[in-house]
mmCIF file of C-alpha atoms and ligand atoms in Angstrom:
data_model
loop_
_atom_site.group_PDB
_atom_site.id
_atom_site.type_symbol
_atom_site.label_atom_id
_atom_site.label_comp_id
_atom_site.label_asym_id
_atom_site.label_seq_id
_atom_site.Cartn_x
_atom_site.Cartn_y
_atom_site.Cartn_z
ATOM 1 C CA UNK A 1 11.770 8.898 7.876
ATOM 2 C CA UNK A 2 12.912 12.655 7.300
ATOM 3 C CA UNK A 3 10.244 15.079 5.849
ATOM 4 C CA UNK A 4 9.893 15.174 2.376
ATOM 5 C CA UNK A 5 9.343 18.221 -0.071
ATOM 6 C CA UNK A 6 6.765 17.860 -2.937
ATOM 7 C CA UNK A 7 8.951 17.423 -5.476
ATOM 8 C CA UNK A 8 11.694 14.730 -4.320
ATOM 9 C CA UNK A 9 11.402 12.058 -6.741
ATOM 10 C CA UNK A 10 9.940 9.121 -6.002
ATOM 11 C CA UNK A 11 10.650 5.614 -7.378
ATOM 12 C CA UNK A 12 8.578 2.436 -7.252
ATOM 13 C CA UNK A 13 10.879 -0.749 -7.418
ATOM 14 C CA UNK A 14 9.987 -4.861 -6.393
ATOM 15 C CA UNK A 15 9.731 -5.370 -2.263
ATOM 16 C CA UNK A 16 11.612 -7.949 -1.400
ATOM 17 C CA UNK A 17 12.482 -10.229 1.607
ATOM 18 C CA UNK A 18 15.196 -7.665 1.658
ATOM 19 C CA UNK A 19 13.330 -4.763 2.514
ATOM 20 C CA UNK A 20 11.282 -6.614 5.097
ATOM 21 C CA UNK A 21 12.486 -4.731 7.782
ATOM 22 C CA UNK A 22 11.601 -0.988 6.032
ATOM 23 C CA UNK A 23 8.348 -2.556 5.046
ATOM 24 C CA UNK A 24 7.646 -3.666 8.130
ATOM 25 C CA UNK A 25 8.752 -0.115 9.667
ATOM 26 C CA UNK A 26 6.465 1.581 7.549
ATOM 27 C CA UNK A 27 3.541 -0.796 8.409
ATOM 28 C CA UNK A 28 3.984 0.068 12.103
ATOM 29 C CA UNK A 29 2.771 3.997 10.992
ATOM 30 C CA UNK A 30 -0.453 2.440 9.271
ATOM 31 C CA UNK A 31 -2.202 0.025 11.314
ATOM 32 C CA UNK A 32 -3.391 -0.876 14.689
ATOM 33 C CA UNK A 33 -2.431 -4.677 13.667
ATOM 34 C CA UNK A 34 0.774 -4.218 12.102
ATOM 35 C CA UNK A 35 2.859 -6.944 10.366
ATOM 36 C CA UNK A 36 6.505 -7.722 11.953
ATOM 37 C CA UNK A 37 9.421 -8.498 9.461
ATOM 38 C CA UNK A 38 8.619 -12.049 9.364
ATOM 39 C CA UNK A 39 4.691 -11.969 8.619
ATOM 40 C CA UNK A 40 5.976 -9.341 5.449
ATOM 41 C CA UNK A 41 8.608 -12.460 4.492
ATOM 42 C CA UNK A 42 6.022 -14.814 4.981
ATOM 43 C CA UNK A 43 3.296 -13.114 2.866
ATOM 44 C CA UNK A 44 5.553 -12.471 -0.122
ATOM 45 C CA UNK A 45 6.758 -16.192 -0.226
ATOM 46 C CA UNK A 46 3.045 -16.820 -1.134
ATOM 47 C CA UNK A 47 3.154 -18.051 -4.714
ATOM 48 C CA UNK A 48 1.463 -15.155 -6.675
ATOM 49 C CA UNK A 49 2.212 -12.347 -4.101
ATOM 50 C CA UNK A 50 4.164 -9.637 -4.889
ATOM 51 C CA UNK A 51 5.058 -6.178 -3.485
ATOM 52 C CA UNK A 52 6.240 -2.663 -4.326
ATOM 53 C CA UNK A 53 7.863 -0.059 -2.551
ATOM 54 C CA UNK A 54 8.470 3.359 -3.358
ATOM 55 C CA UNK A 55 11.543 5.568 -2.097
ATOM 56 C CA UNK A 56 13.192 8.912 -2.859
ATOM 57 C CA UNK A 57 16.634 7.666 -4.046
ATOM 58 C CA UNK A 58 19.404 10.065 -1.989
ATOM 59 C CA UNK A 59 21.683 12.305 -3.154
ATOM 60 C CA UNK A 60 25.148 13.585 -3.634
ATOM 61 C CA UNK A 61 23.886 16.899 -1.369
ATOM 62 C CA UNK A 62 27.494 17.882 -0.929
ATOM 63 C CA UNK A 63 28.896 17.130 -4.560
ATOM 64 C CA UNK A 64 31.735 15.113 -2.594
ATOM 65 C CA UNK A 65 30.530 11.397 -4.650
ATOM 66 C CA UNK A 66 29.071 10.681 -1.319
ATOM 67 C CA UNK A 67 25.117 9.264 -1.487
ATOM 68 C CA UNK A 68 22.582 10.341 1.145
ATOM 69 C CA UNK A 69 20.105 6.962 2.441
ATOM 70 C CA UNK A 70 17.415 6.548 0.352
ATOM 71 C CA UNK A 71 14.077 7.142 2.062
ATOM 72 C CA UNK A 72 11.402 4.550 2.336
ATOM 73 C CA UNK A 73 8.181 6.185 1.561
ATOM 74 C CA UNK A 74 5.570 3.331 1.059
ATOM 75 C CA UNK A 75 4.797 -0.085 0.006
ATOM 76 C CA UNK A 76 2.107 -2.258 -1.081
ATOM 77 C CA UNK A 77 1.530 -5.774 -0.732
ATOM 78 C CA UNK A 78 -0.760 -8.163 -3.526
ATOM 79 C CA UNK A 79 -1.201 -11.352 -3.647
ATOM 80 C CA UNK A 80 -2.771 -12.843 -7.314
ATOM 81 C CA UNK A 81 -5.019 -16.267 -7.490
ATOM 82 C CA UNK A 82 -4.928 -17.361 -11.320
ATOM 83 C CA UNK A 83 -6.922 -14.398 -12.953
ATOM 84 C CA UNK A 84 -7.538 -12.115 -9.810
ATOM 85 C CA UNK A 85 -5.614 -10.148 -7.214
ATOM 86 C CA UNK A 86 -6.682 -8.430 -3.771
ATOM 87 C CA UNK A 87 -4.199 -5.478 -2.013
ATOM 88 C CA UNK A 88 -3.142 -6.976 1.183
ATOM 89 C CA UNK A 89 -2.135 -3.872 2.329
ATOM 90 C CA UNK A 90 -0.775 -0.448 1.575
ATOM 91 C CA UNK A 91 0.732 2.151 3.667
ATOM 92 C CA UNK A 92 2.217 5.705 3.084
ATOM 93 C CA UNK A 93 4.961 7.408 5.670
ATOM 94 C CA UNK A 94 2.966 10.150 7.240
ATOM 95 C CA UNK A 95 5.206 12.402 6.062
ATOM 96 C CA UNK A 96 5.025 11.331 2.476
ATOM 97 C CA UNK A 97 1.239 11.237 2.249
ATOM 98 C CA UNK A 98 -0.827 13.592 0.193
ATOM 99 C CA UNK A 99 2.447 13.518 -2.144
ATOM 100 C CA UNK A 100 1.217 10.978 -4.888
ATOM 101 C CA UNK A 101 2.785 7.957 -3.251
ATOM 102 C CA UNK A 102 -0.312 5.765 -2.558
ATOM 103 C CA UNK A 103 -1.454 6.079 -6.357
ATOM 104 C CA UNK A 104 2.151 5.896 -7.867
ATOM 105 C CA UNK A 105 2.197 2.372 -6.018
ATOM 106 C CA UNK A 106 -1.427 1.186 -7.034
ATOM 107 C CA UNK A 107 -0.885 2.842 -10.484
ATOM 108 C CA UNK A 108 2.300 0.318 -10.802
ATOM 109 C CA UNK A 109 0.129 -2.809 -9.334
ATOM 110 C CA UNK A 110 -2.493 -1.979 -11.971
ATOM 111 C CA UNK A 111 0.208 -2.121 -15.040
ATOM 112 C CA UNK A 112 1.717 -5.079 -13.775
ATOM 113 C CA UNK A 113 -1.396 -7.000 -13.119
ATOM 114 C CA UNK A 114 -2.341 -5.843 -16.869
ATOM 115 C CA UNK A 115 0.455 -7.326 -18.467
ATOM 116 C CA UNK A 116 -0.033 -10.672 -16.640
ATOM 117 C CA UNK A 117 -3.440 -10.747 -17.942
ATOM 118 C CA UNK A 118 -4.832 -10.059 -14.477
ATOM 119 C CA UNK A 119 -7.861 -8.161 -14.897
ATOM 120 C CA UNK A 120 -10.041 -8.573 -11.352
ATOM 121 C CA UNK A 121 -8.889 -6.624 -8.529
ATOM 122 C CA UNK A 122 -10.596 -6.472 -5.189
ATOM 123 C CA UNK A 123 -9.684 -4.863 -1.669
ATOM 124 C CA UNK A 124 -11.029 -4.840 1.677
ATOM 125 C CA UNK A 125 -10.706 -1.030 3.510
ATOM 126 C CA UNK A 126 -12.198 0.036 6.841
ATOM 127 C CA UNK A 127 -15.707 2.008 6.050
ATOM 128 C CA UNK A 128 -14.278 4.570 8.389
ATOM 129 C CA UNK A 129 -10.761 5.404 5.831
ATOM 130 C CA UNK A 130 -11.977 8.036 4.284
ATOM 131 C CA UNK A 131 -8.164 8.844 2.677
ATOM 132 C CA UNK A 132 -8.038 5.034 1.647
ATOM 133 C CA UNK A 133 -11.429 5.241 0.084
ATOM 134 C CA UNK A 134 -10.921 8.419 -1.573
ATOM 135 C CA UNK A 135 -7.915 6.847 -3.029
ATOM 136 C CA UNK A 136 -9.360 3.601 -4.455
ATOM 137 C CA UNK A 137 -12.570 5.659 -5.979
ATOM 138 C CA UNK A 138 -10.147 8.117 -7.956
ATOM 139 C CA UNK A 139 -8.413 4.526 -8.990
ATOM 140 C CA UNK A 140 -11.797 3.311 -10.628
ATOM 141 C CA UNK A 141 -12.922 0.839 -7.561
ATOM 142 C CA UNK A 142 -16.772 0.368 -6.428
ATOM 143 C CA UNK A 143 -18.117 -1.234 -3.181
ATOM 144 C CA UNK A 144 -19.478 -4.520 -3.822
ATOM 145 C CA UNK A 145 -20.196 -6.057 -0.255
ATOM 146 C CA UNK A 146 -19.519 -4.952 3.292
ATOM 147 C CA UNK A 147 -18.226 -7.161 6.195
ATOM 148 C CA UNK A 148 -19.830 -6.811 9.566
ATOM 149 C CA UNK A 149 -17.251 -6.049 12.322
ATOM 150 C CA UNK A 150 -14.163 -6.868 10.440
ATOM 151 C CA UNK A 151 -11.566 -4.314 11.830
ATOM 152 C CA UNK A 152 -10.763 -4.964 15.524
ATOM 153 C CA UNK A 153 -9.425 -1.323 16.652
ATOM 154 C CA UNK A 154 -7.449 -1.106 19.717
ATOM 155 C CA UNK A 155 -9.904 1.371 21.588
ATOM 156 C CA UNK A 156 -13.380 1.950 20.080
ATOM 157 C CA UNK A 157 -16.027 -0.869 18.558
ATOM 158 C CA UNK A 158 -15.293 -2.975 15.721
ATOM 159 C CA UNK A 159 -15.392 -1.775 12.375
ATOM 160 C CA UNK A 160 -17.127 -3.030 8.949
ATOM 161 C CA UNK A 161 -15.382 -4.010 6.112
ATOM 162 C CA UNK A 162 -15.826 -2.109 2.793
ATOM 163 C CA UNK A 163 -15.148 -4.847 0.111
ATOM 164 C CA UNK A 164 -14.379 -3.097 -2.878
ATOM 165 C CA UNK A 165 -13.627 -3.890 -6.638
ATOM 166 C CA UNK A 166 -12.096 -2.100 -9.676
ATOM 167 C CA UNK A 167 -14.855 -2.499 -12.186
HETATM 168 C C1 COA B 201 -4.362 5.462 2.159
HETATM 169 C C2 COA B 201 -2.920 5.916 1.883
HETATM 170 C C3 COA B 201 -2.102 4.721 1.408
HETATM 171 C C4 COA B 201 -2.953 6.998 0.776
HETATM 172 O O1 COA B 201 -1.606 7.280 0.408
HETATM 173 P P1 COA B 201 -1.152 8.733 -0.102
HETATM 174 O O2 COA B 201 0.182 8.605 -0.684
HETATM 175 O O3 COA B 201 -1.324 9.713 0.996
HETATM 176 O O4 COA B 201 -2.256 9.035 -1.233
HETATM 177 P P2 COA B 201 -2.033 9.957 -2.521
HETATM 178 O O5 COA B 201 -1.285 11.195 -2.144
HETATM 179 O O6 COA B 201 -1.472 9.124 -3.615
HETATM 180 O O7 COA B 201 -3.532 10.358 -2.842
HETATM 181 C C5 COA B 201 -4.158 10.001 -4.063
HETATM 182 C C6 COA B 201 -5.630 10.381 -3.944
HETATM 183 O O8 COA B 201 -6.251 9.672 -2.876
HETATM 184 C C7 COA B 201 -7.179 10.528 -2.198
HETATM 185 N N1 COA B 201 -6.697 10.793 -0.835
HETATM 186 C C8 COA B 201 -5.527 10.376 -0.282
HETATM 187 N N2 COA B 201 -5.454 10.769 1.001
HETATM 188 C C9 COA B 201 -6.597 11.443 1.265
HETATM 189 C C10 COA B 201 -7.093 12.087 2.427
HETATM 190 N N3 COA B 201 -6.399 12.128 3.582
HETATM 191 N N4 COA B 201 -8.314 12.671 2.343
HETATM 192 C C11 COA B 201 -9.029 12.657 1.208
HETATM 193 N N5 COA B 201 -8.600 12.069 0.046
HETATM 194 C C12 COA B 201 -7.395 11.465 0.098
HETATM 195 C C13 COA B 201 -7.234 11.803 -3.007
HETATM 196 O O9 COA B 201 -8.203 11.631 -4.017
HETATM 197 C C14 COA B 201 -5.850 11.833 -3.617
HETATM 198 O O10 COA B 201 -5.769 12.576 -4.805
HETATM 199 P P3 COA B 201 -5.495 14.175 -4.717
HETATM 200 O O11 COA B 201 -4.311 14.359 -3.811
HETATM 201 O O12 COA B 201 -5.247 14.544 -6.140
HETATM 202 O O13 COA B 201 -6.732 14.775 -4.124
HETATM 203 C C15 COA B 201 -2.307 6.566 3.181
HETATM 204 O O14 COA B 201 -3.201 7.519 3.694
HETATM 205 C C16 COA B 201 -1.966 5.564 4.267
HETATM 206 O O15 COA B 201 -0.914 4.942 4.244
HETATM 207 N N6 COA B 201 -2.871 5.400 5.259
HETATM 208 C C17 COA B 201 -2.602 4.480 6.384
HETATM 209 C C18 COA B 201 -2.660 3.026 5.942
HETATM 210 C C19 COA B 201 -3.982 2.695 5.264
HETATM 211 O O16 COA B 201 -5.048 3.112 5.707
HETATM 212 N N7 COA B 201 -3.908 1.904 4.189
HETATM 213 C C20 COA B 201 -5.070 1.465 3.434
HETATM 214 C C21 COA B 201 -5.630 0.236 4.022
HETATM 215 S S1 COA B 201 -7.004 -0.398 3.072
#
């Protein structure tokens, strides 16, 4: 991913089995336990999943007709049961964070889960992401239980679980 200035635009459009391989890309720069190409497939063929990413479409730089590639910024990952929904994951670049990204993307999941009627929406979030956390408070979400231990790390203990719930 190239670096990014604050104002390249930034469009949110369905993930699909298609962009399994970016997704899966970007997961790699989020998580000790990342998702492979096939686990992202596997996940959105869930009946009631559904995913977003968000690029910065390229452009004609040279004014020759030629587009530059898009850039993958981020993506997130939800999965709805009847009436309520959990984030299975999100992830930001870490050169596109701080940019808008991660809201833009939960911003869309909360207008499409509003027009399918879907009003409950709960996440799980390491007690120790404070950018994560930050993100889901300005979004309206509480902490409404904590799971011991959840988060294996790959050095360091384990790590509780924050579950948390737009109310
Ligand atoms: C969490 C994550 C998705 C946020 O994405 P982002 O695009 O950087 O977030 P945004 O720029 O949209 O930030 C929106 C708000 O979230 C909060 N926030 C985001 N990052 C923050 C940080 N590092 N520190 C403090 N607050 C932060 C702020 O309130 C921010 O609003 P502001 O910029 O007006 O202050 C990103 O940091 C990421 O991908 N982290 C690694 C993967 C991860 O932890 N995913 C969540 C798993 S539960």
């Amino acid at each position: 991913m190239t670096a990014q200035d604050d104002t390249a635009q930034v469009d949110v459009i369905a993930l699909t089995p298609a962009f399994a391989a970016v997704a899966a890309a970007l997961h790699q720069t989020g998580f000790d336990e990342c998702w492979d190409e096939n686990a992202l497939c596997d996940l959105l063929a869930v009946p009631g999943a559904f995913g977003l990413l968000a690029f910065t479409p390229g452009l004609d730089q040279q004014g020759d007709g030629v587009l530059e590639d898009d850039i993958p910024l981020g993506f997130v990952l939800v999965q709805t049961v009847l009436d309520e929904a959990e984030i299975n994951t999100i992830v930001v670049g870490p050169q596109a964070r701080r940019r808008g990204v991660g809201q833009a993307l939960m911003e869309n999941v909360l207008l499409y889960l509003q027009k399918q009627g879907v009003n409950r929406l709960l996440l799980e979030v390491a007690c120790d992401n404070e950018a994560a956390i930050a993100l889901y408070r300005k979004l309206g979400f509480a902490e409404i239980g904590r799971r011991r231990e959840y988060y294996r790390r790959k050095a360091g203990p384990r790590v509780d679980a924050l579950v948390m719930e737009r109310l």
